[in-house]
PDB file of C-alpha atoms in Angstrom:
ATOM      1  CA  UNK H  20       0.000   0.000   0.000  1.00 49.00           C
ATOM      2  CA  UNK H  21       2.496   2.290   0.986  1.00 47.00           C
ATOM      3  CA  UNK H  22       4.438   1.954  -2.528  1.00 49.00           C
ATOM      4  CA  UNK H  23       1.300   2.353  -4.433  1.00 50.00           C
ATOM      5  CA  UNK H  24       1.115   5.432  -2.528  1.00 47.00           C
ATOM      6  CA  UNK H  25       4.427   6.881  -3.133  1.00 45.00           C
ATOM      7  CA  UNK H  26       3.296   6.514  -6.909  1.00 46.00           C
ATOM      8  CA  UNK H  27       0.379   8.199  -6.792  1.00 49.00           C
ATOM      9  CA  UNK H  28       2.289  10.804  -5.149  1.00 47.00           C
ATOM     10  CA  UNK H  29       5.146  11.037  -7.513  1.00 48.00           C
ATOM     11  CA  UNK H  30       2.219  10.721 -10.590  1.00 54.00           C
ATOM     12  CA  UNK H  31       0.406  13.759  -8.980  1.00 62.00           C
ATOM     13  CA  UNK H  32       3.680  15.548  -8.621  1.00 66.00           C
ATOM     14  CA  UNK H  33       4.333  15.230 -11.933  1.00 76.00           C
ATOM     15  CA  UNK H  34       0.985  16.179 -13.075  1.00 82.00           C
ATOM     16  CA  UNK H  35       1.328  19.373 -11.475  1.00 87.00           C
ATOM     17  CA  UNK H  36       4.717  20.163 -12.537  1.00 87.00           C
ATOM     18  CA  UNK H  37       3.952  20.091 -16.591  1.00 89.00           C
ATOM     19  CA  UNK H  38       0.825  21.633 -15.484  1.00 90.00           C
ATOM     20  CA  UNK H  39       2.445  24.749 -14.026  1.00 93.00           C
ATOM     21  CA  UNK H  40       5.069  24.785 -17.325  1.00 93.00           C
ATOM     22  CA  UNK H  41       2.040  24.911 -19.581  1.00 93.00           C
ATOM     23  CA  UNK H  42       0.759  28.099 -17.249  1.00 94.00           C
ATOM     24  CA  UNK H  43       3.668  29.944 -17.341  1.00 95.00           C
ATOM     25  CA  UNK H  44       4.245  29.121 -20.812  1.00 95.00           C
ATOM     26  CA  UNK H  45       0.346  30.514 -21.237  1.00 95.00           C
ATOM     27  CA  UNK H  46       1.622  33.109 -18.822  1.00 97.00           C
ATOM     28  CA  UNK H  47       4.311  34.732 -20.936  1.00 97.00           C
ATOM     29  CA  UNK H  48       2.640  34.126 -24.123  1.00 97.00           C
ATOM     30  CA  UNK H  49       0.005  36.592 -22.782  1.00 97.00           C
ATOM     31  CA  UNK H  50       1.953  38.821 -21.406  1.00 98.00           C
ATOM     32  CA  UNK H  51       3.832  39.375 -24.722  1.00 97.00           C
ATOM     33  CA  UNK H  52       0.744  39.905 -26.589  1.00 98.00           C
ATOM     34  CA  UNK H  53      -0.636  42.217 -24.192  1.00 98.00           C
ATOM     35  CA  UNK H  54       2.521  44.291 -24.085  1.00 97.00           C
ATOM     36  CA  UNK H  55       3.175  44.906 -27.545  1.00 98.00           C
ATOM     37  CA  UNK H  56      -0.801  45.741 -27.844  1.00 97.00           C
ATOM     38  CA  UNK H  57      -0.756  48.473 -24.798  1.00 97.00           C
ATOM     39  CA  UNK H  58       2.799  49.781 -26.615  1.00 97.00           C
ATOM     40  CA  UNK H  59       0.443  49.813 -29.911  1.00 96.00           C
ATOM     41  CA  UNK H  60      -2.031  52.255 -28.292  1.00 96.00           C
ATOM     42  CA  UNK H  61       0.487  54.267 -26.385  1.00 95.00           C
ATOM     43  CA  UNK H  62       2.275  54.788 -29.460  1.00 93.00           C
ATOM     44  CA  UNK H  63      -1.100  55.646 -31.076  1.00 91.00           C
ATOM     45  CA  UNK H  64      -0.564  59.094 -31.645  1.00 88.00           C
ATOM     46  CA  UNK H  65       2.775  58.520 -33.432  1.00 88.00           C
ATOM     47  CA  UNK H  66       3.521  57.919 -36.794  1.00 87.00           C
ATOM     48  CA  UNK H  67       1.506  54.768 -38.321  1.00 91.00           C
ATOM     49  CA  UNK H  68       2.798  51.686 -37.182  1.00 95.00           C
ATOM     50  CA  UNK H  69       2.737  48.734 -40.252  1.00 95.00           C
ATOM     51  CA  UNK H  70       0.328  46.214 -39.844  1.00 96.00           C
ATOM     52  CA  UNK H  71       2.875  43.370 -40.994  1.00 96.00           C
ATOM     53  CA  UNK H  72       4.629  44.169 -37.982  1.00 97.00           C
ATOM     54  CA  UNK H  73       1.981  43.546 -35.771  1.00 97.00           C
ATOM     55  CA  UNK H  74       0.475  40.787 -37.648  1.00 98.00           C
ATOM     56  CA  UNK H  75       3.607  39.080 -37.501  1.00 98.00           C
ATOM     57  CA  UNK H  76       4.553  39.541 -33.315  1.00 98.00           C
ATOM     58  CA  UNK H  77       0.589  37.629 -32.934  1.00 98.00           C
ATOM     59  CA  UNK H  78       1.649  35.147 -35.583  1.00 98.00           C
ATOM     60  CA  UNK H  79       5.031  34.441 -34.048  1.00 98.00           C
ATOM     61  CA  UNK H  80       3.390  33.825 -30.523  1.00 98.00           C
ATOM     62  CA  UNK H  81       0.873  31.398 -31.824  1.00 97.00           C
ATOM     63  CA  UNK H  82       3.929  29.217 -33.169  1.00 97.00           C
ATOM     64  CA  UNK H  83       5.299  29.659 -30.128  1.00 98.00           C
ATOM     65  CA  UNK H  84       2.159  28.560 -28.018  1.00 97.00           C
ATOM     66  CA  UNK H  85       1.453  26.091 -30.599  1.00 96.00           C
ATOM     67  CA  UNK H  86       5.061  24.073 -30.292  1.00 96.00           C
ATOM     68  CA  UNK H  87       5.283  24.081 -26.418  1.00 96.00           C
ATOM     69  CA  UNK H  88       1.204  23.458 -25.299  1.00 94.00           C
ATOM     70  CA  UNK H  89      -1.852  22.256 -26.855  1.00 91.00           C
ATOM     71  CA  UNK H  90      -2.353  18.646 -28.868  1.00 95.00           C
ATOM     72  CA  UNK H  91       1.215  19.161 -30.605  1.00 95.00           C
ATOM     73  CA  UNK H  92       3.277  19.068 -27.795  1.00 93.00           C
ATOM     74  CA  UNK H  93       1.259  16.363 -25.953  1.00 93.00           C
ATOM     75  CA  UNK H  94       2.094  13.995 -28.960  1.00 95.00           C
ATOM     76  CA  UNK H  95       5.617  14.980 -28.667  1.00 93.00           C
ATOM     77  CA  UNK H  96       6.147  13.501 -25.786  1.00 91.00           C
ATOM     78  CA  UNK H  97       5.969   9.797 -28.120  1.00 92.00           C
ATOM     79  CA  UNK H  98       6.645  11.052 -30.853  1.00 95.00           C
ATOM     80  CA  UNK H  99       9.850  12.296 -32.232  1.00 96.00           C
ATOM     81  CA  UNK H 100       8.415  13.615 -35.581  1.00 96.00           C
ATOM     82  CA  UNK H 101       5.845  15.757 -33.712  1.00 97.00           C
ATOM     83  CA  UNK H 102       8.428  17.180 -31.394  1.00 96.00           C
ATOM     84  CA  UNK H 103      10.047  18.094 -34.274  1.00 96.00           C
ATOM     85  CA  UNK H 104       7.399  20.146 -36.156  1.00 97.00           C
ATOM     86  CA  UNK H 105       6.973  21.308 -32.300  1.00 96.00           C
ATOM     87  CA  UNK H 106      10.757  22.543 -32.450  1.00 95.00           C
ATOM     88  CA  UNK H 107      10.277  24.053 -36.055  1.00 96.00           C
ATOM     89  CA  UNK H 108       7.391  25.971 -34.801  1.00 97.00           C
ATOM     90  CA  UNK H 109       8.927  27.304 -31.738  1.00 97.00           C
ATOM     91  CA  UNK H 110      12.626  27.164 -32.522  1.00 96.00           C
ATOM     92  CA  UNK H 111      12.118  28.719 -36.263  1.00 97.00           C
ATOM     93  CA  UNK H 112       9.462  29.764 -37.370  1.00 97.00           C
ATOM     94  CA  UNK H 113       8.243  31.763 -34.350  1.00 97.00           C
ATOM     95  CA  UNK H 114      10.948  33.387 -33.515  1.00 97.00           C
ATOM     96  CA  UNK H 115      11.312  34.413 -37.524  1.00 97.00           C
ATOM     97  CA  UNK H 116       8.198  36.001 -36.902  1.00 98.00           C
ATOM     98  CA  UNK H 117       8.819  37.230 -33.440  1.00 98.00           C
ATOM     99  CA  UNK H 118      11.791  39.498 -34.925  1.00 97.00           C
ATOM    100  CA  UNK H 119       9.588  40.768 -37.388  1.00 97.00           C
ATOM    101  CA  UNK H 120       7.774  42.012 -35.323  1.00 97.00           C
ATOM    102  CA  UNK H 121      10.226  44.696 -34.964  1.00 96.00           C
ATOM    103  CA  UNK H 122       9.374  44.621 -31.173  1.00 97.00           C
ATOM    104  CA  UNK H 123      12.367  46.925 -29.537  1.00 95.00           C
ATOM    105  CA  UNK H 124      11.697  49.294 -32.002  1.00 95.00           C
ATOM    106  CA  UNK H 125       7.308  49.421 -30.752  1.00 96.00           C
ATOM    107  CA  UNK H 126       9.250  49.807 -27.227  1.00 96.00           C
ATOM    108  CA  UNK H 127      11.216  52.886 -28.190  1.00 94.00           C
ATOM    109  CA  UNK H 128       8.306  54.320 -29.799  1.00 94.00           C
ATOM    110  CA  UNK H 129       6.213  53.345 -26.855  1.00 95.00           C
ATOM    111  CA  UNK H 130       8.308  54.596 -23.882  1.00 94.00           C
ATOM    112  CA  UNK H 131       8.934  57.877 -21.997  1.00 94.00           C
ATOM    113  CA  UNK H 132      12.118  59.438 -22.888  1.00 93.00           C
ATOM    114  CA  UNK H 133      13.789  58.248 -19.961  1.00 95.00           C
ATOM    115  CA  UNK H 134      12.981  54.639 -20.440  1.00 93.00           C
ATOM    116  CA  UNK H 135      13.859  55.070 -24.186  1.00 93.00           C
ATOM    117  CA  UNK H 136      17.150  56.014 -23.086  1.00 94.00           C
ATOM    118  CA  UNK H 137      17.601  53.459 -20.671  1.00 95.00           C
ATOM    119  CA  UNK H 138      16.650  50.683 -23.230  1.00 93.00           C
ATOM    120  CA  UNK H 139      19.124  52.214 -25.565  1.00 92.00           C
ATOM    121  CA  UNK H 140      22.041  52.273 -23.035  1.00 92.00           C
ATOM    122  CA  UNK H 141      20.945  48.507 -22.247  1.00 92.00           C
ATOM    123  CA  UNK H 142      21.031  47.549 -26.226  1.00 90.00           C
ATOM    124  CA  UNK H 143      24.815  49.149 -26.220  1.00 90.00           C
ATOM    125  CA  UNK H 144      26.011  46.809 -23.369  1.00 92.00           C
ATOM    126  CA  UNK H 145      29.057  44.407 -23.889  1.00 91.00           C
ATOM    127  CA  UNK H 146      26.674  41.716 -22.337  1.00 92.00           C
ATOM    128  CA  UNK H 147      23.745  42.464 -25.145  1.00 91.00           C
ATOM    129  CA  UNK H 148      26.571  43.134 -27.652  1.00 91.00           C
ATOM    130  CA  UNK H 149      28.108  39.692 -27.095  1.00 92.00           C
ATOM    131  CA  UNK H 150      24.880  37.997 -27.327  1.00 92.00           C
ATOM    132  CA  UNK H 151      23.391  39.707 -30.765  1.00 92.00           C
ATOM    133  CA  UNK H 152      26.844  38.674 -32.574  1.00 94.00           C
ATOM    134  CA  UNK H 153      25.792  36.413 -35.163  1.00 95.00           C
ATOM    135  CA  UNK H 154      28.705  33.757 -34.472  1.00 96.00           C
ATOM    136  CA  UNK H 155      27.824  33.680 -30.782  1.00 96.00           C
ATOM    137  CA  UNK H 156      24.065  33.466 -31.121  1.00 96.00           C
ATOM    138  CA  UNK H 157      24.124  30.882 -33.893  1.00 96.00           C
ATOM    139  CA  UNK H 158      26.699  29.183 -31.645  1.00 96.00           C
ATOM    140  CA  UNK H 159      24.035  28.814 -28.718  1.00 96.00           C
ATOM    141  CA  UNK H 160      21.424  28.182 -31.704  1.00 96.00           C
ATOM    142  CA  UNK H 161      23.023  25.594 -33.575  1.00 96.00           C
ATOM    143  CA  UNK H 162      25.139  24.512 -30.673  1.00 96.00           C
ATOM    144  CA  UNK H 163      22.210  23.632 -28.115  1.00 95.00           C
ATOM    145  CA  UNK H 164      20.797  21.246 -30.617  1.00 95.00           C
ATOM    146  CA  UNK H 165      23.696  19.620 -31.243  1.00 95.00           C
ATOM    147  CA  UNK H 166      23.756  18.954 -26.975  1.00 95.00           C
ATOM    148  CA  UNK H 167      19.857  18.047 -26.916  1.00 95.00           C
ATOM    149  CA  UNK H 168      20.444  15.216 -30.246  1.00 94.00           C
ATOM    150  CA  UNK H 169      23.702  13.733 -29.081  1.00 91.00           C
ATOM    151  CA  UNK H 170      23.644  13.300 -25.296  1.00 90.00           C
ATOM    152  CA  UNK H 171      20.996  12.146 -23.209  1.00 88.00           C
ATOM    153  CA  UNK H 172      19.549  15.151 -22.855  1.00 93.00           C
ATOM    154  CA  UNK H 173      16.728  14.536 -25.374  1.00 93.00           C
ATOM    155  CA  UNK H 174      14.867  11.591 -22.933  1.00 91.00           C
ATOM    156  CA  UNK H 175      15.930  13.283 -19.853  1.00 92.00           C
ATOM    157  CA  UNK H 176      13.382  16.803 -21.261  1.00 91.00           C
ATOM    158  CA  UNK H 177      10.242  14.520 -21.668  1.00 87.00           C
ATOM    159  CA  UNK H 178      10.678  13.053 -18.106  1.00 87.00           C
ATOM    160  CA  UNK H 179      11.535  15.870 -16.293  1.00 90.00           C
ATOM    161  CA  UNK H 180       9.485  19.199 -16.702  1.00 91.00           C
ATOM    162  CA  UNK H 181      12.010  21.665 -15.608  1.00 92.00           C
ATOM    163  CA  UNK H 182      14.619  20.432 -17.646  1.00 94.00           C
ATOM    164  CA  UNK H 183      11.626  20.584 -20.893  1.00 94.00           C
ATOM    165  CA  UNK H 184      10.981  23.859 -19.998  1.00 94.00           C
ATOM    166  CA  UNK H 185      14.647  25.348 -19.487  1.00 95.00           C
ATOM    167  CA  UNK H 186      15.166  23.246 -22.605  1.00 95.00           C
ATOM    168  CA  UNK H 187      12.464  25.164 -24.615  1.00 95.00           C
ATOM    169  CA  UNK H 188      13.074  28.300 -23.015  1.00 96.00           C
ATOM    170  CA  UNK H 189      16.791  27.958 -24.565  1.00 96.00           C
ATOM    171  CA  UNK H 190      15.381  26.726 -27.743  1.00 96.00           C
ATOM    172  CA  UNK H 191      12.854  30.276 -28.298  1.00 97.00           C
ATOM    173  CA  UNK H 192      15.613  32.339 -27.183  1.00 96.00           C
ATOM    174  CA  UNK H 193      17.953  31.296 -28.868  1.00 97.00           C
ATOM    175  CA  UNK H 194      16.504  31.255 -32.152  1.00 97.00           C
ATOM    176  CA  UNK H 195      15.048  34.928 -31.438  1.00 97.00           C
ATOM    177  CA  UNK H 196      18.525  35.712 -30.522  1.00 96.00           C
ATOM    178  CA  UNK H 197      20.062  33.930 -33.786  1.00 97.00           C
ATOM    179  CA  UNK H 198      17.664  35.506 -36.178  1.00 97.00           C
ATOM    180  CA  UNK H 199      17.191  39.173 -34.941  1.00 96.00           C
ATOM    181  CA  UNK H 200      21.438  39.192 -35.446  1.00 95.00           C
ATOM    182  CA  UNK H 201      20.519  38.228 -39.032  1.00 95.00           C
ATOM    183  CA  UNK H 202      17.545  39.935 -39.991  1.00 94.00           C
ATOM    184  CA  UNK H 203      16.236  42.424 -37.451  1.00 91.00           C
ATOM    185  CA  UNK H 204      15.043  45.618 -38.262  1.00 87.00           C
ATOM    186  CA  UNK H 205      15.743  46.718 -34.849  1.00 88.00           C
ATOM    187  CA  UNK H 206      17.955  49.672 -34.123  1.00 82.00           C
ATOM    188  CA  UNK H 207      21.457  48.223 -33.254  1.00 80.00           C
ATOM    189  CA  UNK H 208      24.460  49.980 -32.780  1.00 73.00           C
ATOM    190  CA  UNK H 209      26.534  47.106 -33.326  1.00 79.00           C
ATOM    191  CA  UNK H 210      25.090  45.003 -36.126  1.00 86.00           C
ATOM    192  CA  UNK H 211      27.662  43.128 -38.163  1.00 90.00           C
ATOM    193  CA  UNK H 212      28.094  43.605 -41.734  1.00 90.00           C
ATOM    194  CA  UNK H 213      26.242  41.818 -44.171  1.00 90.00           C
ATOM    195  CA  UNK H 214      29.462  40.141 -44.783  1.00 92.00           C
ATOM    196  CA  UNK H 215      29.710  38.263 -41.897  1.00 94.00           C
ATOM    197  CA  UNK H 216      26.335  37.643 -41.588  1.00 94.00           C
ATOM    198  CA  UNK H 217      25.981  36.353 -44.668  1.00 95.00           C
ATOM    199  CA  UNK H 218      28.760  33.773 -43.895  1.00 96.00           C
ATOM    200  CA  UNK H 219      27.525  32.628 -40.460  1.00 96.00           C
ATOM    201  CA  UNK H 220      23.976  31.986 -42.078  1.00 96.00           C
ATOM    202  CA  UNK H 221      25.945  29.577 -44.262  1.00 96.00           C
ATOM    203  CA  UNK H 222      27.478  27.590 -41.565  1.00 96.00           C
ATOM    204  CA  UNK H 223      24.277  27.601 -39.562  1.00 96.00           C
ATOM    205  CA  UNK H 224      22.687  26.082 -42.743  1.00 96.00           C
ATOM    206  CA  UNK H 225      25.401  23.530 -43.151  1.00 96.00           C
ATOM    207  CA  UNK H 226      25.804  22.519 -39.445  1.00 96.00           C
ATOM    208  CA  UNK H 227      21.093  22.318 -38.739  1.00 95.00           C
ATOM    209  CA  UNK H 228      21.539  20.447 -42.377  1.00 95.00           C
ATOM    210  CA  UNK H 229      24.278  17.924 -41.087  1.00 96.00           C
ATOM    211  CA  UNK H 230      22.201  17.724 -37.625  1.00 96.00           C
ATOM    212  CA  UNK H 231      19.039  16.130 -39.721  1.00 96.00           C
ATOM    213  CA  UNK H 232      21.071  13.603 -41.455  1.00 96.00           C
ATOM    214  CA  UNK H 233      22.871  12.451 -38.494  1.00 96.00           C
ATOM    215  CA  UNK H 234      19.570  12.317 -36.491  1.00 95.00           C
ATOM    216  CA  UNK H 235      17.981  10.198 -39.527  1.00 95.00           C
ATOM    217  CA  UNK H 236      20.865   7.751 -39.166  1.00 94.00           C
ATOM    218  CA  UNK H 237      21.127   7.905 -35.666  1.00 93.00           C
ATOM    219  CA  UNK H 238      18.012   8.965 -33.757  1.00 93.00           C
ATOM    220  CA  UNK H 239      18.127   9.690 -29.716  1.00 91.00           C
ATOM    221  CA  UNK H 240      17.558   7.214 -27.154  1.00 86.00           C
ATOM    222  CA  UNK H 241      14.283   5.578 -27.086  1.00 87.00           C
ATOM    223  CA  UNK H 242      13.252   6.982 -30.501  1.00 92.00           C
ATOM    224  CA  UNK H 243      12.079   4.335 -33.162  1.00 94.00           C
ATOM    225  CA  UNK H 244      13.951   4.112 -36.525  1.00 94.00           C
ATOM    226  CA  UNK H 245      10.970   5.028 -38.832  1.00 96.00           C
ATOM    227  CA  UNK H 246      10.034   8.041 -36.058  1.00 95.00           C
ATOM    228  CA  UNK H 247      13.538   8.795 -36.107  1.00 95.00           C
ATOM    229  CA  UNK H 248      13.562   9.350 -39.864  1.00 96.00           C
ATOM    230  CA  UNK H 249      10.577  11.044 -40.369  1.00 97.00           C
ATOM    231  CA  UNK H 250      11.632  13.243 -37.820  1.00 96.00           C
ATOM    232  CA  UNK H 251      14.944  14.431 -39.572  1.00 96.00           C
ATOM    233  CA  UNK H 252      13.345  14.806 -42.295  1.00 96.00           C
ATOM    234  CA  UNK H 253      11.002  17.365 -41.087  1.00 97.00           C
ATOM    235  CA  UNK H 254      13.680  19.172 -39.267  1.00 96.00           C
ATOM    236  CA  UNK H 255      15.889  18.954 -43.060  1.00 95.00           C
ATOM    237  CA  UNK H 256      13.443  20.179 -45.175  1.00 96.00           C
ATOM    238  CA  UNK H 257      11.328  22.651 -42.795  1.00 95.00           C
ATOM    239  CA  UNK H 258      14.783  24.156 -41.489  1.00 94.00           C
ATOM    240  CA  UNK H 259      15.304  24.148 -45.190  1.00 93.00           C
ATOM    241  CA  UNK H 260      11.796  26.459 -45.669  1.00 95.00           C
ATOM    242  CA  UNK H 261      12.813  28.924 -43.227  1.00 95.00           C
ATOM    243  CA  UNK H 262      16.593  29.155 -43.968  1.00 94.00           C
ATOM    244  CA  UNK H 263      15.338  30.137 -47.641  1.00 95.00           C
ATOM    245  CA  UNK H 264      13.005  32.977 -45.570  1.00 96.00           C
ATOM    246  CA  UNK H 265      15.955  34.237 -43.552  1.00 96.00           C
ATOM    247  CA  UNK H 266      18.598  34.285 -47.183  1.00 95.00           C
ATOM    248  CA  UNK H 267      15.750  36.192 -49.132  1.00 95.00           C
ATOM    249  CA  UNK H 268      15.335  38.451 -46.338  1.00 95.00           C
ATOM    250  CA  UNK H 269      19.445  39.097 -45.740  1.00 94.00           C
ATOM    251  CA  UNK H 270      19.148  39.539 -49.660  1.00 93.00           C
ATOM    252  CA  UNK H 271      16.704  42.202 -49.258  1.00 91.00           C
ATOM    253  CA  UNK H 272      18.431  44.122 -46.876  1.00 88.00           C
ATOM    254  CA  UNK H 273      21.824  43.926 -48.808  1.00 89.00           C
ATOM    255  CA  UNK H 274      19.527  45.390 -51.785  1.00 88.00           C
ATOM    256  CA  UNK H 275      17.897  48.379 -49.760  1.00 85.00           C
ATOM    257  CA  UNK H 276      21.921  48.849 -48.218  1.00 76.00           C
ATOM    258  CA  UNK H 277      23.392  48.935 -51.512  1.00 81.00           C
ATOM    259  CA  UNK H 278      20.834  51.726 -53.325  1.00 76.00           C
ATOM    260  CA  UNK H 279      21.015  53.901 -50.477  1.00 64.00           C
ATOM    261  CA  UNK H 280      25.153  53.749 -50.245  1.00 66.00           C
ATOM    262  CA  UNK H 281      24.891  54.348 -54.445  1.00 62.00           C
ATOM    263  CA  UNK H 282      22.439  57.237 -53.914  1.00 60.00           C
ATOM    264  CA  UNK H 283      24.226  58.534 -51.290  1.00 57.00           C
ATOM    265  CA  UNK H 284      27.372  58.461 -53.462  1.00 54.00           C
ATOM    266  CA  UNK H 285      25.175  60.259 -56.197  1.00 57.00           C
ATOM    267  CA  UNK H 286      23.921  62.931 -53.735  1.00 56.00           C
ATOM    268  CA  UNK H 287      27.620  63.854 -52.776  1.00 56.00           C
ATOM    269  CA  UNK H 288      28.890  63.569 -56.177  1.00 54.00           C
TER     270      UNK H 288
END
């Protein structure tokens, strides 16, 4: 009696734990939305505000929400192909949409001068500057895959729920992190030339690309082959979708760079 007691209790405890990570996940979600709304009508008065950019911050959170709660994430806990399209969602996708949102920039429009100011001094800290370098975010991108696939970190997420949610929590940030240094509109007084940025999306591509093969021949722990392939073959070939996204949009702002350094040249001329 007493052992089928200290299973209920350890079943219950459990329960409650992924029950609390799908609140705060809820939680933030929320507050997210409702922050860049309130910023939308504070900023009201200002000039108009593109609707892509909002459309895109809502969009973003529902891939979030959608990869780490609902029926999606309950099946990955079997199923390594839906945890995948879970990590696409969350790890990709969202945060490509997250960035578009262009959220700093809402905030600077949004705040009193003195908070503006303060947000600007944070944005122009070593800390912040480290981070937003393209080779150290795709680093902690790319890099905390690599540690989920090949150690046993990957069974140890869907048994424990702190370590899925710090997990997942890296995973969002990460690839907000990875693709703002890319892409981001964003003011940034630091941003790396399209040079560099340019190469680093490269080895990001080569390095997620080599990830999905190596997963298809060689899935985690507990993983069944045919799962295991399917899997890394969503994570090849939706990576692939996105990483076409994040080249046309480097493209882009190459293009827009080049015509204003040529009429620039013309104006000084």
């Amino acid at each position: 009696m007493d052992h089928e007691h200290d299973h209920d209790a350890v079943a219950a405890s459990d329960a409650a734990a992924w029950a609390l990570f799908e609140s705060a996940v809820g939680t933030v979600l929320l507050v997210a939305a409702a922050g860049y709304a309130l910023a939308l009508w504070v900023a009201r008065d200002r000039s108009p505000w593109p609707a892509r950019r909002s459309m895109a911050w809502f969009a973003g959170l529902g891939c979030v929400a959608a990869g780490l709660v609902g029926p999606l994430a309950a099946a990955a806990h079997t199923s390594f192909t839906a945890h995948m399209a879970g990590h696409l969602l969350a790890g990709m996708l969202g945060p490509l949409l997250l960035v578009l949102g262009s959220p700093v920039s809402l905030a600077l429009r949004a705040l009193p001068v003195t908070g503006a100011r303060r947000l600007s001094r944070l944005l122009r800290t070593a800390v912040i500057r480290a981070l937003t370098h393209p080779a150290v975010a795709g680093v902690l991108n790319l890099g905390g895959l690599w540690l989920l696939y090949a150690t046993g970190l990957y069974p140890l997420m869907h048994s424990s729920a702190l370590v899925h949610a710090l997990v997942h929590a890296h995973i969002v940030f990460a690839g907000y992190l990875f693709t703002a240094s890319l892409i981001g509109a964003d003011p940034t007084p630091h941003r790396a030339s399209i040079p560099v940025r340019s190469a680093v999306l490269i080895a990001f591509i080569a390095g997620h690309s080599i990830l999905a093969k190596w997963l298809w021949a060689s899935p985690p722990a507990g993983v069944a082959p045919d799962d295991g392939r399917a899997g890394a073959q969503l994570m090849y070939y939706g990576g692939d979708a996105v990483d076409v996204a994040l080249i046309v949009l480097l493209l882009h702002q190459w293009y827009v760079a080049t015509r204003l350094r040529a009429g620039a040249a013309v104006l000084a001329g």
